[in-house]
mmCIF file of C-alpha atoms in Angstrom:
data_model
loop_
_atom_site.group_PDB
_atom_site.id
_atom_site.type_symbol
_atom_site.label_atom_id
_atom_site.label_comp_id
_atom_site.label_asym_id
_atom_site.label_seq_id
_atom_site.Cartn_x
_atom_site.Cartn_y
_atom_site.Cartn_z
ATOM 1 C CA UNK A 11 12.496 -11.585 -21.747
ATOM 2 C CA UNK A 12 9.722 -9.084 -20.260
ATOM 3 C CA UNK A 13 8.384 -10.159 -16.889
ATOM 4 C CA UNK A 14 4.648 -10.889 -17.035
ATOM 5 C CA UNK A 15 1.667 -8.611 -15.240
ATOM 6 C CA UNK A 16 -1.667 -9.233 -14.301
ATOM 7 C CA UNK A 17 -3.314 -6.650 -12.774
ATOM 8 C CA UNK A 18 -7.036 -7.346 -11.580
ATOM 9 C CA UNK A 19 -9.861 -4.890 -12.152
ATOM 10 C CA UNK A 20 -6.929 -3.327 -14.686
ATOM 11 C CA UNK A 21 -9.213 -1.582 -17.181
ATOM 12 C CA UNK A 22 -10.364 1.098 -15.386
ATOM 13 C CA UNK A 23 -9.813 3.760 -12.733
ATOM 14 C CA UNK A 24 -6.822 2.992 -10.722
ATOM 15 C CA UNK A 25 -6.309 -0.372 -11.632
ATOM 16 C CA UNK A 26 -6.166 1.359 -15.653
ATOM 17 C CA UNK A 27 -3.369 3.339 -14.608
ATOM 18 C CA UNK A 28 -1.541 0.543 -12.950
ATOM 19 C CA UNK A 29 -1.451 -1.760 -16.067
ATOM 20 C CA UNK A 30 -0.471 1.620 -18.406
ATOM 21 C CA UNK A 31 2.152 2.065 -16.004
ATOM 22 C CA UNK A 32 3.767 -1.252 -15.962
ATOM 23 C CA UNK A 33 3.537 -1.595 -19.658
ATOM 24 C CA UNK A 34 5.540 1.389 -19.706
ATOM 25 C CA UNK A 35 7.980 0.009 -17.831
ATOM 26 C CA UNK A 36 8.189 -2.651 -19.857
ATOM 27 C CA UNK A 37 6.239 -5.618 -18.483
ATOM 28 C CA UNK A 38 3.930 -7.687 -20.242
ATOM 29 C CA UNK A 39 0.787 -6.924 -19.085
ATOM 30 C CA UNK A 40 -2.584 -8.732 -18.720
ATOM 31 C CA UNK A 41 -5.621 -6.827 -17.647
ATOM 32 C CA UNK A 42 -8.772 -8.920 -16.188
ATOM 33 C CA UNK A 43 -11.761 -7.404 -15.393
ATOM 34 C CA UNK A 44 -15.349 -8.351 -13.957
ATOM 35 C CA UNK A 45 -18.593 -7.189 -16.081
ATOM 36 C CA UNK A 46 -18.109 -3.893 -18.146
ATOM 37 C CA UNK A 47 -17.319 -4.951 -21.477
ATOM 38 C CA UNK A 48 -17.765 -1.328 -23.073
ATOM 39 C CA UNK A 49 -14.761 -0.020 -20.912
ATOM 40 C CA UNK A 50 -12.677 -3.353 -21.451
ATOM 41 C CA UNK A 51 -12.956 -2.820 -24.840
ATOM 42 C CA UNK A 52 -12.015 0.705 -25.264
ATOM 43 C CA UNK A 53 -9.211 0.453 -22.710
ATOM 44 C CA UNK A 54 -7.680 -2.709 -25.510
ATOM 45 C CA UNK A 55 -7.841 -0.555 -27.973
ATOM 46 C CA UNK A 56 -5.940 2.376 -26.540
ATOM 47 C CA UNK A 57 -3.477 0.572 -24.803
ATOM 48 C CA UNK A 58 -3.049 -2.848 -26.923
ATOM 49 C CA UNK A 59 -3.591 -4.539 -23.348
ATOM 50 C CA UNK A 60 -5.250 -8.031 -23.538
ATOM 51 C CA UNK A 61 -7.819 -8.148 -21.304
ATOM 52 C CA UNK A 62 -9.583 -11.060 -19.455
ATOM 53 C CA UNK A 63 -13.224 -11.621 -17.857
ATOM 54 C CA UNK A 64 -13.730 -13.285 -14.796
ATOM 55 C CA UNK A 65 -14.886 -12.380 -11.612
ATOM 56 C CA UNK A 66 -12.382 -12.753 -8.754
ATOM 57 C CA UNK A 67 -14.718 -14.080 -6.441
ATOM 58 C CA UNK A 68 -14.494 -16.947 -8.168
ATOM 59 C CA UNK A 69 -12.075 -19.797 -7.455
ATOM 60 C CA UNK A 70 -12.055 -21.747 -10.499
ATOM 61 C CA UNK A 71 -12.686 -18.888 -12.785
ATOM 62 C CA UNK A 72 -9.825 -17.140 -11.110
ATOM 63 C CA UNK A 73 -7.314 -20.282 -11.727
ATOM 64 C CA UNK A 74 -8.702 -20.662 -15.819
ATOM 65 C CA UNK A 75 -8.629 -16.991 -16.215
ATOM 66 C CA UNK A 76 -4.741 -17.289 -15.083
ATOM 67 C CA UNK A 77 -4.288 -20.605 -17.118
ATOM 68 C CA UNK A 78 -5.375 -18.659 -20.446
ATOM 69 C CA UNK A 79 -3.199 -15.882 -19.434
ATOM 70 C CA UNK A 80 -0.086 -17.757 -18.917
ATOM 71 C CA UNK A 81 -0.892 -19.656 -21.921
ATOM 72 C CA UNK A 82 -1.315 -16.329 -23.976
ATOM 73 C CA UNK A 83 1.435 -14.296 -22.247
ATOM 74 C CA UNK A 84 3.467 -16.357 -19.898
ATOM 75 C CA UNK A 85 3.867 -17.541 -16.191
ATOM 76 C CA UNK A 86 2.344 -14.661 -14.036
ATOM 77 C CA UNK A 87 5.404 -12.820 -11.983
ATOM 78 C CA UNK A 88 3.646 -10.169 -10.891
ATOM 79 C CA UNK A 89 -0.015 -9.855 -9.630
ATOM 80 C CA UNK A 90 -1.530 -7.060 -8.669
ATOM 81 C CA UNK A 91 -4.674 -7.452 -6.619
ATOM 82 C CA UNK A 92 -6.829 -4.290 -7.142
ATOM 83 C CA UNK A 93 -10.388 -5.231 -8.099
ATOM 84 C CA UNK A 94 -12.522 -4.370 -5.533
ATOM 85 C CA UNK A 95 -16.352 -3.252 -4.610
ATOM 86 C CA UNK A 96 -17.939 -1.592 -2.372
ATOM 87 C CA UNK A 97 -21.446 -1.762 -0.922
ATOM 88 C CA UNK A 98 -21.773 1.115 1.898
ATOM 89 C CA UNK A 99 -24.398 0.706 4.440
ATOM 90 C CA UNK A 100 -24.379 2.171 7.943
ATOM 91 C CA UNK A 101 -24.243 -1.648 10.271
ATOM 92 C CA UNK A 102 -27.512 -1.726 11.930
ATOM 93 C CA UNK A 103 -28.819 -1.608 8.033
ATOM 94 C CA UNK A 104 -26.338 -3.830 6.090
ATOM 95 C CA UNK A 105 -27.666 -7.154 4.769
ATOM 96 C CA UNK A 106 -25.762 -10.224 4.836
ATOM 97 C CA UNK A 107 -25.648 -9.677 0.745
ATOM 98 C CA UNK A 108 -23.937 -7.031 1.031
ATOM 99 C CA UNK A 109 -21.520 -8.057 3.624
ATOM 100 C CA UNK A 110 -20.799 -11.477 1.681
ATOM 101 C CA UNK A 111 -20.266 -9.554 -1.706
ATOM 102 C CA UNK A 112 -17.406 -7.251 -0.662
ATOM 103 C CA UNK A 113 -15.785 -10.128 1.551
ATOM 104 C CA UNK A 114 -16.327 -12.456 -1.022
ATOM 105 C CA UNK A 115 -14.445 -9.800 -3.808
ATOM 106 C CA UNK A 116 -11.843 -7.724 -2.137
ATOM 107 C CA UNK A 117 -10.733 -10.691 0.767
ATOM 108 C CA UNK A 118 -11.587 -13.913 -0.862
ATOM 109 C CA UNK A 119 -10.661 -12.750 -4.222
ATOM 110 C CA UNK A 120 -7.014 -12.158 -3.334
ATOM 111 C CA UNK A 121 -6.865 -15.709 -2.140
ATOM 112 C CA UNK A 122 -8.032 -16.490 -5.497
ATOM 113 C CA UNK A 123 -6.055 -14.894 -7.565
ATOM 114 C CA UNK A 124 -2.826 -15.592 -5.351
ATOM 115 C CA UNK A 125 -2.992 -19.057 -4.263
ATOM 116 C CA UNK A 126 -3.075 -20.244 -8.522
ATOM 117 C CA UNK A 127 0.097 -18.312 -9.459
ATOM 118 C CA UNK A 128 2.255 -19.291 -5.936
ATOM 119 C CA UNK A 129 3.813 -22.355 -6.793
ATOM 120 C CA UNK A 130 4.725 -21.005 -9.937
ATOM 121 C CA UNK A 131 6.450 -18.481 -8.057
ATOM 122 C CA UNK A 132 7.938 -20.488 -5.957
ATOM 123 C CA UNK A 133 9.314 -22.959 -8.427
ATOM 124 C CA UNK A 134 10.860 -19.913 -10.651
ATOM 125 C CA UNK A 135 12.537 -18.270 -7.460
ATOM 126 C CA UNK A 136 10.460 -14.826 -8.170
ATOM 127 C CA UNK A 137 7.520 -13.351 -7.786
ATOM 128 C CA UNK A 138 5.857 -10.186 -6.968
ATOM 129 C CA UNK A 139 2.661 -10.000 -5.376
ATOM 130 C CA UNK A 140 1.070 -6.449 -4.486
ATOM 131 C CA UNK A 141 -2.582 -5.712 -3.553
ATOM 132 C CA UNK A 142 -4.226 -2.649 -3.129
ATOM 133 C CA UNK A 143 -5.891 -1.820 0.498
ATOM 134 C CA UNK A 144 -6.868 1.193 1.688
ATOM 135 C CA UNK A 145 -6.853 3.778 4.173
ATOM 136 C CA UNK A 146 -10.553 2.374 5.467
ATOM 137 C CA UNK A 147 -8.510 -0.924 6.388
ATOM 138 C CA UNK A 148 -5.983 0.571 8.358
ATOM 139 C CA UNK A 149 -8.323 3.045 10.553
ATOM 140 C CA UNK A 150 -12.424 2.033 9.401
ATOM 141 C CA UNK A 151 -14.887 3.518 8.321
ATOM 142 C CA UNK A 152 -18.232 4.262 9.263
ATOM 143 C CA UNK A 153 -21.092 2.920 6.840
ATOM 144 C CA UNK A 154 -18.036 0.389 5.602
ATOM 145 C CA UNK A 155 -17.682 -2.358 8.336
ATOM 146 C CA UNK A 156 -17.631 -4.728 5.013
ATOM 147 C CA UNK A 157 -15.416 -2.938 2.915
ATOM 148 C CA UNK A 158 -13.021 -2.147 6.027
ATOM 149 C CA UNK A 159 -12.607 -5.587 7.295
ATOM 150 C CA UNK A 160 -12.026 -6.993 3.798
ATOM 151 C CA UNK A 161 -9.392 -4.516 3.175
ATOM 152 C CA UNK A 162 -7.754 -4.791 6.789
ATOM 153 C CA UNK A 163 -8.185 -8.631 6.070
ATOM 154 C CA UNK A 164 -5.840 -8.336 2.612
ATOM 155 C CA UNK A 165 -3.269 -6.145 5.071
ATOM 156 C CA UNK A 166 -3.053 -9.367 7.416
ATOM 157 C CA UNK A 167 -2.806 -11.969 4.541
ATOM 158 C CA UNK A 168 0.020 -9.882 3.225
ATOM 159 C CA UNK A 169 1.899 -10.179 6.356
ATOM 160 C CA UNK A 170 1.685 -13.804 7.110
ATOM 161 C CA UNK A 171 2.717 -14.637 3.210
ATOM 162 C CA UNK A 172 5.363 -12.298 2.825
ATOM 163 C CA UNK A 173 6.711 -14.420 5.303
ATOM 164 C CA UNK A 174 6.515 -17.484 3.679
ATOM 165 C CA UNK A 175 7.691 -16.339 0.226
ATOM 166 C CA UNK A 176 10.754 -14.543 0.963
ATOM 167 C CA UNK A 177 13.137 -17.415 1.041
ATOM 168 C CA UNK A 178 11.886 -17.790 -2.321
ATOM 169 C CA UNK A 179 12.601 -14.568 -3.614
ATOM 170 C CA UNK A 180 8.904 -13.843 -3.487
ATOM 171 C CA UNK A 181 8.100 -9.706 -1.955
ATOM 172 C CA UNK A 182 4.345 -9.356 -0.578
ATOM 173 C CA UNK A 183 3.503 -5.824 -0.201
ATOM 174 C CA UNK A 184 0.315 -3.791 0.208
ATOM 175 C CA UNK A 185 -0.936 -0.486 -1.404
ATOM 176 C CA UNK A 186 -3.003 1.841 1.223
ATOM 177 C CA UNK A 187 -4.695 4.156 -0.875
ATOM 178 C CA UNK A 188 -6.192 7.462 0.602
ATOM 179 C CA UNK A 189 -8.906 9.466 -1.451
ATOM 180 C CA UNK A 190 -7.745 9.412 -5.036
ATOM 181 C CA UNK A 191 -9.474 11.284 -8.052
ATOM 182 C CA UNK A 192 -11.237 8.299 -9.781
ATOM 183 C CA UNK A 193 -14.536 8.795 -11.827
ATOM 184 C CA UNK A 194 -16.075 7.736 -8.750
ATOM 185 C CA UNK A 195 -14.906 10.219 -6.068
ATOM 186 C CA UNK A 196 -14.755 12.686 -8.551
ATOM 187 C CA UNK A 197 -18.593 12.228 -8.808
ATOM 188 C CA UNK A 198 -18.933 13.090 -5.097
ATOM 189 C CA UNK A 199 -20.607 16.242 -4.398
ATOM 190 C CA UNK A 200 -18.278 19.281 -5.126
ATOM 191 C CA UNK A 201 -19.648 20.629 -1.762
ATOM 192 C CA UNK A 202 -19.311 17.679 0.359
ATOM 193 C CA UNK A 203 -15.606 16.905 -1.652
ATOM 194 C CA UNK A 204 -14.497 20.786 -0.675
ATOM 195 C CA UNK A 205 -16.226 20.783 2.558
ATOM 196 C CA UNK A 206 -15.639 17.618 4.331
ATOM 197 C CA UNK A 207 -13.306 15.402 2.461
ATOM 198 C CA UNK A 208 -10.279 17.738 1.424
ATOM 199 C CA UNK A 209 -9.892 19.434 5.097
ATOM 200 C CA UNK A 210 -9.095 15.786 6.056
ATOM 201 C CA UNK A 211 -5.799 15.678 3.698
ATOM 202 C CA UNK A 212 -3.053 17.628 4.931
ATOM 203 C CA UNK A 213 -1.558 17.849 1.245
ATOM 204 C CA UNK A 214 -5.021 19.277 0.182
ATOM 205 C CA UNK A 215 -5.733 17.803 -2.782
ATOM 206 C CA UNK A 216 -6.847 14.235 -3.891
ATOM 207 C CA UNK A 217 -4.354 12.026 -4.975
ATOM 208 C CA UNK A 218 -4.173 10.720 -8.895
ATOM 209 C CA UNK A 219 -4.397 7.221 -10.262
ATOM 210 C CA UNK A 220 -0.867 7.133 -11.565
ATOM 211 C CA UNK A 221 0.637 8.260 -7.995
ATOM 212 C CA UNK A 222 -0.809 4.785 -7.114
ATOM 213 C CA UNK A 223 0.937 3.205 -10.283
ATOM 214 C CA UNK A 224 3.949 4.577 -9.698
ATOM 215 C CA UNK A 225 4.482 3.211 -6.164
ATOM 216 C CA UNK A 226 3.311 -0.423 -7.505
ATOM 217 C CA UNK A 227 6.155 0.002 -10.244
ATOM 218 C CA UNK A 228 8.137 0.737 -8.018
ATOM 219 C CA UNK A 229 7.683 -2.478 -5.493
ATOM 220 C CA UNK A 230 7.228 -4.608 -8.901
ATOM 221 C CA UNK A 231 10.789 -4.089 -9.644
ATOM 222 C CA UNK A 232 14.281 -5.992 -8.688
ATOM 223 C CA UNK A 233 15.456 -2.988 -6.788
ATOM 224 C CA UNK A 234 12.483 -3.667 -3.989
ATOM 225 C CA UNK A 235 13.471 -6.811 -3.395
ATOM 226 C CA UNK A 236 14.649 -5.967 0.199
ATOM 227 C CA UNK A 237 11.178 -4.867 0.810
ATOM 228 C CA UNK A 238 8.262 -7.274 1.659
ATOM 229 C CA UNK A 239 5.387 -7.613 4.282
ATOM 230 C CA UNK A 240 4.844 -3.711 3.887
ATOM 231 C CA UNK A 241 2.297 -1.198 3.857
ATOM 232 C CA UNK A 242 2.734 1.354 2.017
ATOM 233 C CA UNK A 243 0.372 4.451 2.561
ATOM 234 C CA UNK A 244 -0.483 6.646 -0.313
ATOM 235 C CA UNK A 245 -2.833 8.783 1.435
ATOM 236 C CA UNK A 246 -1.327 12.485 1.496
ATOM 237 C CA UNK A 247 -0.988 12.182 4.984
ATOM 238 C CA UNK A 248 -4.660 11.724 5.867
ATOM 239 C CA UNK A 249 -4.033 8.556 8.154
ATOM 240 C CA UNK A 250 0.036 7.886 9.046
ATOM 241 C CA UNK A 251 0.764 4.115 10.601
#
């Protein structure tokens, strides 16, 4: 019987590679996703993913999106935590709106999604839980003090559970993304992107949304079950920890 998948933000960008990829390799896969309905809706149709809608941020929409999922599909044996948001502001001119909504999305939202599904886990001696990071949490960023202590925050969170799950057959890991051609770093400047960004990247060239899949595939399956409490930097050698 096909393992079940639920990959947040999963209907666009990198998080729409991740769920095509797993449903290629034969998981069950549930997409949620937060607010664009238009996307959600062409990404079902192309892929014959379900998709859900709830924000993340959200405790108790996080544990009866996952209730209707399990319901629908099954008990959840792999999460993927990859919706995120950003809301760049050099410090000195960052509200405390815009610090609360990327803490309360990409740090409180993997508590949300992760603490519903862990006694399932648990109980069924297997689970799989991978979030995306990113570079920005392993080095900072100016203009993201938000965005980087959120996604340093999810590094630290993986650590500490991976600990508790693995005598219960349950691998932590974390994805450490570097600059990868999305719609919305494609959308950068071709100047500033030629100029400023791809000098940084020793490979020279942005990294693709399914490079990212790939990897979380990868950890998903039985064969990484020796790995947990990991970091694994996709970042063509921008940033090496």
């Amino acid at each position: 019987m096909a393992r079940v998948a639920l990959v947040t933000g999963g209907s666009r960008g990198i998080g729409e590679a991740i769920s095509k990829a797993l449903k290629a390799a034969g998981y069950k896969v549930a997409a949620n996703y937060a607010g664009n309905d238009e996307a959600a809706s062409r990404f079902k149709a192309e892929t014959g993913i379900p998709v859900f809608k709830w924000s993340v941020a959200d405790y108790e929409a996080c544990q009866a999106g996952i209730a209707q999922v399990e319901a629908e599909l099954g008990p959840v044996d792999i999460l993927v935590n990859n919706a995120g948001i950003t809301r760049d502001a050099m410090f000195h001119r960052m509200t405390p709106g815009q610090w609360r909504e990327v803490i309360d999305t990409n740090l409180h939202g993997v508590f949300n999604m992760t603490h519903p599904v862990w006694n399932g886990m648990r109980d069924r001696k297997f689970g799989r839980v991978i979030t995306i990071s990113s570079i920005n949490g392993q080095k900072g960023q100016a203009g993201q003090a938000n965005y980087s202590a959120a996604k340093a925050g999810d590094i630290g969170f993986t650590k500490a559970l991976a600990q508790e799950g693995a005598r219960a057959g349950i691998t932590v890991n974390v994805i450490a993304p570097g600059y990868i051609g999305t719609e919305m770093v494609r959308a950068i400047d071709e100047k500033v992107l030629n100029e400023r960004i791809l000098p940084l990247i020793p490979v020279g060239r942005l990294g693709e949304p399914e490079e990212i899949a790939r990897a979380v595939v990868f950890l998903a399956g039985d064969e990484a079950g020796f790995i947990t409490g990991s970091t694994l930097s996709v970042n063509g050698g921008q940033y090496m920890a």
